[in-house]
Amino acid sequence: MQAKPKEQDDAALLAALLAGELPDARGRFGAFGGRYVPETLVPALERLEAGVRDYLREPGFQEEFCHELFEWVGRPTALTPARGLSRAWGADVWLKREDLAHTGAHKINNAIGQALLAKRLGAKRVIAETGAGQHGVASAAACARIGLPCRVYMGAVDISRQAPNVDRMRRLGAEVVAVESGDKTLRAAIDEALRDWVSDPDGTYYLLGSAVGPHPYPYLVREMHRCIGDEARAQMLKQAGKLPDAVFACVGGGSNAIGLFHAFLGDPDVEIVGVEAGGIGSGLGQNAATLATGTPGVLQGSYTMILQDPNGQVQETQSVSAGLDYSGVGPEHAFLQSIGRVRYEAAGDADVLDALDEVCAEEGILTALETAHAFVGAREWARKNPGKTMLIGNSGRGDKDMSTLVQHPTTRARHAGA
Ligand SMILES: *Cc1c(COP(=O)(O)O)cnc(C)c1O
């Protein structure tokens, strides 16, 4: 028997995804995803999966979620024509402004959505993990809004690096717990949160912060963020009168990117590009470019692309942007890469800092360091594809990055002031 060409398989897999048949019953997107967890975690995940099935599509839940997005988060967020960048790049550039959402980034969509789900499931308390602190702040805010106690696990190293966010979380009523085990950063914080969850799976809800981890989280988190792409697609048609030729987003765990990309996956003429943290180089340990440079493996409950050495030891990451510093990535992105629907590339620290300055100067928007990666990818694409229409996910604002930015004085402002 003759093997089917890969393109036919890829097209069938994309069709299955768009028809809602993926993730499949085992929580897989093609080869990726699934649920690689200890026996003790299975009941909690099955309970969550049942809750997702019962409530996510339920009209009452959707109505409450939409209300919170409208009245508290500030959705829909604006679609802004980027006139300065359009001029500078010779393109027609549009920005989806997640920086205008409450707490300054897309993360709040997922935090408020899951906090509402926690309430429906009868949870008495919420736990969350955080790396740089942004998801902890969003979770603390959402739990204050919904009226649930919130405990945030944070690596001891991150706590010392991110003091203002620790204070923010505490003011918003959360208890911040320092994690002294493992690498004392995000990975250890996720492990600790999972341990807490196992000890009380009925009373506790684990509010995971990106489209990663065991099934059903990658699916659940994507659904919480799909408003980004749904809004942006309708706004493009209304304001630009057409769909973009290309869509760009930065990819850490991949939540803002998957939320933006989903609405465009079924538009075959729209090119989709995810941009990861290229750090200081392409060598192992020098970046966080999981899809661009990693290999398949299991990390924190999911079969996905990860950064590991030839012995399967997970590698530390490096990036100027704390929010992209993770050795894994959401399995749906690994899947979209494997079927060739989305391309992933890496942007290095130096280019990222330069792009951030360009966005400031041209648009009057201080974008986040994470987000600036998407602008690097978009700028390079514009050079090769003049005159095209481009949509960039502006995932968050950069005020939180000032302590990093002051260490990298801008060259542009000096020109302007001279
Ligand atoms: C956390 C964060 C990211 C990275 O997370 P994803 O799950 O990949 O979206 C990107 N941009 C901003 C502004 C963030 O705060």
Coordinates of C-alpha atoms and ligand atoms in Angstrom, one line a residue:
M1 CA 0.0 0.0 0.0
Q2 CA 1.3 3.4 -0.8
A3 CA 1.7 5.9 2.1
K4 CA -0.4 9.0 2.0
P5 CA 1.6 12.1 1.3
K6 CA 2.3 14.2 4.4
E7 CA 0.4 17.2 3.0
Q8 CA -2.8 15.1 2.9
D9 CA -2.3 14.0 6.5
D10 CA -1.5 17.6 7.6
A11 CA -4.7 19.0 5.9
A12 CA -6.8 16.3 7.5
L13 CA -5.3 17.1 10.9
L14 CA -5.9 20.8 10.5
A15 CA -9.5 20.1 9.4
A16 CA -10.0 17.9 12.6
L17 CA -8.7 20.8 14.7
L18 CA -11.0 23.3 13.1
A19 CA -13.9 20.9 13.5
G20 CA -13.3 20.8 17.2
E21 CA -12.2 17.1 17.1
L22 CA -8.8 17.9 18.6
P23 CA -7.7 17.6 21.3
D24 CA -9.0 14.0 21.0
A25 CA -10.4 11.8 23.8
R26 CA -6.8 11.3 25.1
G27 CA -6.2 15.0 25.1
R28 CA -3.9 15.0 22.1
F29 CA -3.3 17.3 19.3
G30 CA -1.9 14.8 16.8
A31 CA 1.1 13.4 18.4
F32 CA 1.4 16.2 21.0
G33 CA -0.3 16.9 24.4
G34 CA -1.9 14.2 26.5
R35 CA -1.6 13.7 30.2
Y36 CA 1.7 12.4 31.5
V37 CA 1.1 12.7 35.2
P38 CA 1.5 10.6 38.4
E39 CA -1.5 8.4 39.3
T40 CA -2.4 10.8 42.2
L41 CA -3.1 13.7 39.8
V42 CA -5.5 11.8 37.5
P43 CA -8.7 12.2 39.6
A44 CA -8.2 16.0 39.9
L45 CA -7.6 16.3 36.1
E46 CA -10.6 14.2 35.3
R47 CA -12.7 16.3 37.6
L48 CA -11.5 19.4 35.9
E49 CA -12.1 17.9 32.5
A50 CA -15.7 17.1 33.4
G51 CA -16.1 20.7 34.7
V52 CA -14.8 22.0 31.4
R53 CA -17.2 19.8 29.5
D54 CA -20.2 20.8 31.6
Y55 CA -19.6 24.5 32.0
L56 CA -17.5 26.0 29.2
R57 CA -20.2 25.9 26.5
E58 CA -23.0 26.4 28.9
P59 CA -24.9 29.7 28.0
G60 CA -25.0 30.8 31.7
F61 CA -21.2 30.5 32.1
Q62 CA -20.5 32.1 28.7
E63 CA -22.8 35.0 29.6
E64 CA -21.1 35.6 33.0
F65 CA -17.6 35.3 31.4
C66 CA -18.5 37.8 28.6
H67 CA -19.9 40.2 31.2
E68 CA -16.7 40.1 33.2
L69 CA -14.6 40.5 30.1
F70 CA -16.7 43.6 29.1
E71 CA -17.2 45.3 32.4
W72 CA -14.1 44.5 34.4
V73 CA -11.3 43.5 31.9
G74 CA -12.2 46.2 29.4
R75 CA -12.9 44.1 26.3
P76 CA -13.1 44.3 23.4
T77 CA -9.6 45.7 23.3
A78 CA -8.8 48.2 20.5
L79 CA -7.3 47.3 17.1
T80 CA -4.9 50.2 16.4
P81 CA -3.5 51.1 12.9
A82 CA 0.2 51.5 13.5
R83 CA 0.8 54.5 11.3
G84 CA 4.5 55.1 12.2
L85 CA 5.5 51.5 11.9
S86 CA 3.6 51.2 8.6
R87 CA 5.6 54.1 7.2
A88 CA 8.9 52.8 8.6
W89 CA 8.4 49.3 7.3
G90 CA 6.6 50.0 4.1
A91 CA 3.6 47.9 5.2
D92 CA 0.1 48.2 6.5
V93 CA 0.5 47.3 10.2
W94 CA -2.3 46.7 12.8
L95 CA -1.9 46.1 16.5
K96 CA -4.3 44.0 18.7
R97 CA -4.0 45.9 22.0
E98 CA -4.0 43.4 24.8
D99 CA -1.8 45.9 26.7
L100 CA -5.1 47.8 27.3
A101 CA -6.7 44.9 29.1
H102 CA -6.9 45.1 32.9
T103 CA -3.6 44.4 34.7
G104 CA -1.8 45.3 31.4
A105 CA -1.7 42.1 29.4
H106 CA -3.8 39.2 27.9
K107 CA -3.2 37.1 31.0
I108 CA -6.3 38.5 32.7
N109 CA -8.7 36.8 30.2
N110 CA -7.6 33.4 31.4
A111 CA -7.4 34.3 35.0
I112 CA -10.9 35.7 35.3
G113 CA -12.3 32.9 33.1
Q114 CA -10.8 30.1 35.2
A115 CA -11.7 31.9 38.5
L116 CA -15.3 31.8 37.3
L117 CA -14.9 28.1 36.5
A118 CA -13.5 27.5 39.9
K119 CA -16.6 29.0 41.5
R120 CA -18.9 26.9 39.3
L121 CA -16.9 23.8 40.4
G122 CA -17.5 24.7 44.1
A123 CA -13.8 25.3 44.9
K124 CA -13.1 26.9 48.2
R125 CA -9.7 28.2 47.3
V126 CA -7.5 28.9 44.2
I127 CA -3.9 28.2 43.8
A128 CA -1.6 29.4 41.0
E129 CA 2.0 29.5 39.9
T130 CA 3.9 32.4 38.6
G131 CA 7.3 33.0 37.1
A132 CA 7.9 36.7 36.5
G133 CA 4.8 37.5 38.6
Q134 CA 2.4 38.6 35.9
H135 CA 0.1 35.5 36.1
G136 CA 0.2 35.7 39.9
V137 CA -1.0 39.3 39.7
A138 CA -3.8 38.5 37.2
S139 CA -4.8 35.5 39.4
A140 CA -4.8 37.6 42.6
A141 CA -6.9 40.3 40.9
A142 CA -9.4 37.8 39.4
C143 CA -9.8 36.0 42.8
A144 CA -10.4 39.3 44.6
R145 CA -13.1 40.1 42.0
I146 CA -14.8 36.7 42.3
G147 CA -14.3 36.4 46.1
L148 CA -12.1 33.3 46.4
P149 CA -8.9 33.1 48.5
C150 CA -5.8 32.8 46.3
R151 CA -2.4 31.3 47.0
V152 CA 0.5 31.9 44.5
Y153 CA 3.5 29.6 44.4
M154 CA 6.6 31.5 43.2
G155 CA 10.2 30.4 43.0
A156 CA 12.5 32.0 45.6
V157 CA 14.8 33.3 42.9
D158 CA 11.9 34.9 41.1
I159 CA 10.6 36.4 44.4
S160 CA 13.9 38.3 44.9
R161 CA 14.0 39.4 41.2
Q162 CA 10.3 40.6 41.1
A163 CA 9.7 42.4 44.4
P164 CA 7.1 44.8 43.0
N165 CA 4.9 42.0 41.7
V166 CA 5.1 40.2 45.0
D167 CA 3.8 43.3 46.7
R168 CA 1.1 43.7 44.1
M169 CA -0.1 40.2 44.6
R170 CA -0.2 40.6 48.4
R171 CA -2.1 43.9 48.2
L172 CA -4.6 42.1 45.9
G173 CA -5.2 39.7 48.8
A174 CA -3.1 36.7 47.6
E175 CA -0.8 34.7 49.8
V176 CA 2.6 34.3 48.1
V177 CA 4.5 31.2 48.9
A178 CA 8.3 31.0 48.2
V179 CA 9.4 27.7 46.5
E180 CA 12.9 26.7 47.6
S181 CA 13.0 23.4 45.8
G182 CA 14.3 22.5 42.3
D183 CA 15.5 25.4 40.2
K184 CA 13.6 27.8 42.5
T185 CA 11.9 29.4 39.4
L186 CA 8.8 28.8 37.4
R187 CA 9.3 25.0 36.8
A188 CA 9.6 24.4 40.6
A189 CA 6.6 26.6 41.3
I190 CA 4.4 24.6 38.9
D191 CA 5.6 21.3 40.6
E192 CA 4.7 22.8 44.0
A193 CA 1.3 23.9 42.9
L194 CA 0.6 20.4 41.5
R195 CA 1.6 18.9 44.8
D196 CA -0.8 21.2 46.7
W197 CA -3.6 20.4 44.3
V198 CA -3.2 16.6 44.8
S199 CA -3.6 17.1 48.6
D200 CA -7.1 18.6 48.1
P201 CA -8.4 18.1 44.6
D202 CA -12.1 18.8 45.6
G203 CA -11.7 22.0 47.5
T204 CA -8.9 23.5 45.5
Y205 CA -8.8 24.8 42.0
Y206 CA -5.4 25.1 40.2
L207 CA -5.4 28.1 37.9
L208 CA -2.6 27.4 35.4
G209 CA -1.2 30.4 33.6
S210 CA -0.4 29.4 30.0
A211 CA -1.6 26.9 27.3
V212 CA 0.8 24.2 28.7
G213 CA 0.6 21.2 31.1
P214 CA -1.6 18.1 31.0
H215 CA -5.0 17.9 29.3
P216 CA -7.4 19.7 29.6
Y217 CA -5.3 22.8 30.4
P218 CA -3.9 23.6 26.9
Y219 CA -7.4 23.5 25.5
L220 CA -9.0 25.3 28.5
V221 CA -6.5 28.2 28.4
R222 CA -6.9 28.5 24.6
E223 CA -10.6 28.8 25.0
M224 CA -10.2 31.5 27.6
H225 CA -8.0 33.5 25.2
R226 CA -9.9 32.9 21.9
C227 CA -11.6 36.3 22.3
I228 CA -8.3 37.9 21.2
G229 CA -8.4 36.4 17.8
D230 CA -12.2 36.4 17.4
E231 CA -12.2 40.2 18.1
A232 CA -9.2 40.9 16.0
R233 CA -10.5 39.1 12.9
A234 CA -13.8 41.0 13.1
Q235 CA -12.0 44.3 13.7
M236 CA -9.7 43.7 10.8
L237 CA -12.6 43.1 8.5
K238 CA -14.4 46.2 9.8
Q239 CA -11.5 48.6 10.1
A240 CA -9.1 47.5 7.5
G241 CA -11.7 46.0 5.2
K242 CA -9.8 42.8 4.8
L243 CA -7.9 40.0 6.6
P244 CA -4.2 40.5 7.2
D245 CA -1.7 38.8 5.0
A246 CA 0.3 37.7 8.0
V247 CA -0.3 37.5 11.8
F248 CA 2.5 37.6 14.5
A249 CA 2.6 36.9 18.2
C250 CA 5.3 36.1 20.7
V251 CA 5.4 32.6 22.2
G252 CA 6.4 31.7 25.7
G253 CA 4.0 29.0 26.9
G254 CA 1.9 30.1 24.0
S255 CA -1.3 31.5 25.4
N256 CA -1.6 34.9 23.8
A257 CA -0.4 33.4 20.5
I258 CA -2.9 30.5 20.5
G259 CA -5.7 32.9 21.4
L260 CA -4.8 35.2 18.5
F261 CA -4.0 32.5 16.0
H262 CA -7.0 30.3 16.3
A263 CA -9.4 32.6 14.5
F264 CA -7.1 32.7 11.5
L265 CA -6.1 29.0 11.2
G266 CA -8.9 28.3 8.7
D267 CA -7.9 31.2 6.5
P268 CA -5.5 29.6 4.1
D269 CA -4.1 32.9 2.7
V270 CA -3.2 34.2 6.2
E271 CA 0.4 33.4 7.1
I272 CA 0.9 32.8 10.8
V273 CA 4.2 33.3 12.6
G274 CA 5.1 32.7 16.3
V275 CA 8.2 34.3 17.6
E276 CA 10.1 32.8 20.5
A277 CA 12.9 34.1 22.7
G278 CA 16.2 33.7 20.9
G279 CA 18.1 35.0 24.0
I280 CA 21.9 35.4 23.4
G281 CA 22.4 32.6 20.9
S282 CA 21.2 29.4 19.3
G283 CA 23.1 27.0 21.6
L284 CA 21.4 24.9 24.2
G285 CA 20.9 27.0 27.4
Q286 CA 21.3 30.3 25.5
N287 CA 17.7 30.9 24.6
A288 CA 14.1 29.8 25.2
A289 CA 13.3 29.0 21.6
T290 CA 11.6 25.7 22.3
L291 CA 9.9 25.2 18.9
A292 CA 12.7 26.7 16.8
T293 CA 15.5 24.7 18.4
G294 CA 14.0 22.1 20.8
T295 CA 13.2 18.4 20.4
P296 CA 10.0 16.4 21.4
G297 CA 9.8 15.2 25.0
V298 CA 7.6 15.2 28.1
L299 CA 7.6 18.2 30.4
Q300 CA 5.1 18.9 33.2
G301 CA 2.4 16.5 32.0
S302 CA 2.6 17.1 28.3
Y303 CA 4.3 15.6 25.3
T304 CA 5.5 18.7 23.4
M305 CA 8.7 20.4 22.2
I306 CA 11.1 21.0 25.0
L307 CA 14.7 22.2 25.6
Q308 CA 16.7 19.2 26.7
D309 CA 20.2 17.8 26.4
P310 CA 20.9 14.6 24.6
N311 CA 20.3 12.7 27.9
G312 CA 16.8 14.2 28.2
Q313 CA 17.8 16.6 31.0
V314 CA 15.7 19.7 30.8
Q315 CA 17.8 22.8 30.1
E316 CA 17.7 26.2 31.8
T317 CA 16.7 29.0 29.5
Q318 CA 17.9 32.5 28.9
S319 CA 16.1 35.6 27.7
V320 CA 16.0 39.3 28.4
S321 CA 12.3 38.8 28.9
A322 CA 11.3 36.9 32.1
G323 CA 7.8 36.0 30.7
L324 CA 9.2 33.9 27.8
D325 CA 11.7 32.1 30.0
Y326 CA 10.3 28.5 30.0
S327 CA 11.8 25.2 28.7
G328 CA 8.6 24.0 27.2
V329 CA 5.7 25.2 25.1
G330 CA 2.0 24.5 24.7
P331 CA 1.4 21.2 22.8
E332 CA -1.0 22.8 20.3
H333 CA 1.9 24.9 19.0
A334 CA 4.1 21.9 18.6
F335 CA 1.2 20.4 16.6
L336 CA 0.7 23.5 14.4
Q337 CA 4.4 23.5 13.7
S338 CA 4.4 19.7 12.9
I339 CA 1.6 20.1 10.3
G340 CA 3.2 23.2 8.8
R341 CA 0.3 25.6 9.5
V342 CA 2.2 28.0 11.8
R343 CA 5.9 28.9 11.4
Y344 CA 8.0 29.5 14.5
E345 CA 11.2 31.5 14.7
A346 CA 13.4 33.1 17.3
A347 CA 14.3 36.7 18.0
G348 CA 17.5 37.6 19.9
D349 CA 17.8 39.9 22.9
A350 CA 19.5 42.7 21.0
D351 CA 17.0 42.9 18.2
V352 CA 14.2 42.7 20.8
L353 CA 15.5 45.7 22.7
D354 CA 15.8 47.6 19.4
A355 CA 12.3 46.7 18.3
L356 CA 10.9 47.8 21.6
D357 CA 12.5 51.2 21.2
E358 CA 11.1 51.5 17.6
V359 CA 7.6 50.7 18.8
C360 CA 7.9 53.4 21.5
A361 CA 9.2 56.0 19.1
E362 CA 6.9 55.3 16.2
E363 CA 3.6 54.4 18.0
G364 CA 3.8 56.0 21.5
I365 CA 3.4 52.5 23.0
L366 CA 5.8 51.0 25.5
T367 CA 5.3 47.4 24.7
A368 CA 6.4 44.5 26.9
L369 CA 9.7 42.8 26.3
E370 CA 7.9 39.6 25.6
T371 CA 5.7 41.3 23.0
A372 CA 8.7 43.0 21.3
H373 CA 9.8 39.6 20.0
A374 CA 6.7 39.6 17.8
F375 CA 7.7 42.9 16.4
V376 CA 11.2 41.6 15.5
G377 CA 9.6 38.8 13.5
A378 CA 7.1 41.2 11.9
R379 CA 9.7 43.7 10.9
E380 CA 11.8 41.0 9.2
W381 CA 8.8 39.7 7.3
A382 CA 7.9 43.2 6.2
R383 CA 11.3 43.6 4.6
K384 CA 10.8 40.5 2.5
N385 CA 7.1 41.2 1.7
P386 CA 6.7 44.9 1.0
G387 CA 3.3 46.5 1.0
K388 CA 1.4 43.7 2.8
T389 CA -1.1 44.0 5.6
M390 CA 0.1 42.7 9.0
L391 CA -1.5 42.0 12.3
I392 CA 0.6 41.9 15.5
G393 CA -0.6 40.7 18.9
N394 CA 0.5 43.4 21.3
S395 CA 0.3 41.1 24.3
G396 CA 1.1 43.5 27.1
R397 CA 2.6 46.7 28.2
G398 CA 6.2 47.3 29.2
D399 CA 5.9 49.3 32.4
K400 CA 6.7 46.2 34.4
D401 CA 10.0 45.9 32.5
M402 CA 11.5 49.2 33.5
S403 CA 14.0 47.7 35.9
T404 CA 15.4 45.7 33.0
L405 CA 15.1 48.5 30.5
V406 CA 17.1 51.0 32.5
Q407 CA 20.1 48.6 32.2
H408 CA 19.8 48.9 28.4
P409 CA 19.8 52.6 27.6
T410 CA 18.1 53.4 24.3
T411 CA 20.0 54.7 21.3
R412 CA 17.0 56.1 19.6
A413 CA 16.1 58.7 22.4
R414 CA 19.6 60.0 22.2
H415 CA 19.3 60.6 18.5
A416 CA 16.0 62.3 19.0
G417 CA 17.3 64.5 21.8
A418 CA 20.5 65.5 20.0
Ligands
LIG1 C1 3.3 36.2 30.2 C2 3.4 37.0 28.9 C3 3.7 36.4 27.7 C4 4.1 35.0 27.5 O1 3.0 34.1 27.8 P1 2.3 33.3 26.7 O2 1.5 32.3 27.4 O3 3.2 32.8 25.7 O4 1.4 34.3 26.0 C5 3.7 37.2 26.6 N1 3.5 38.6 26.7 C6 3.2 39.2 27.9 C7 2.9 40.6 27.9 C8 3.1 38.4 29.0 O5 2.9 39.0 30.2

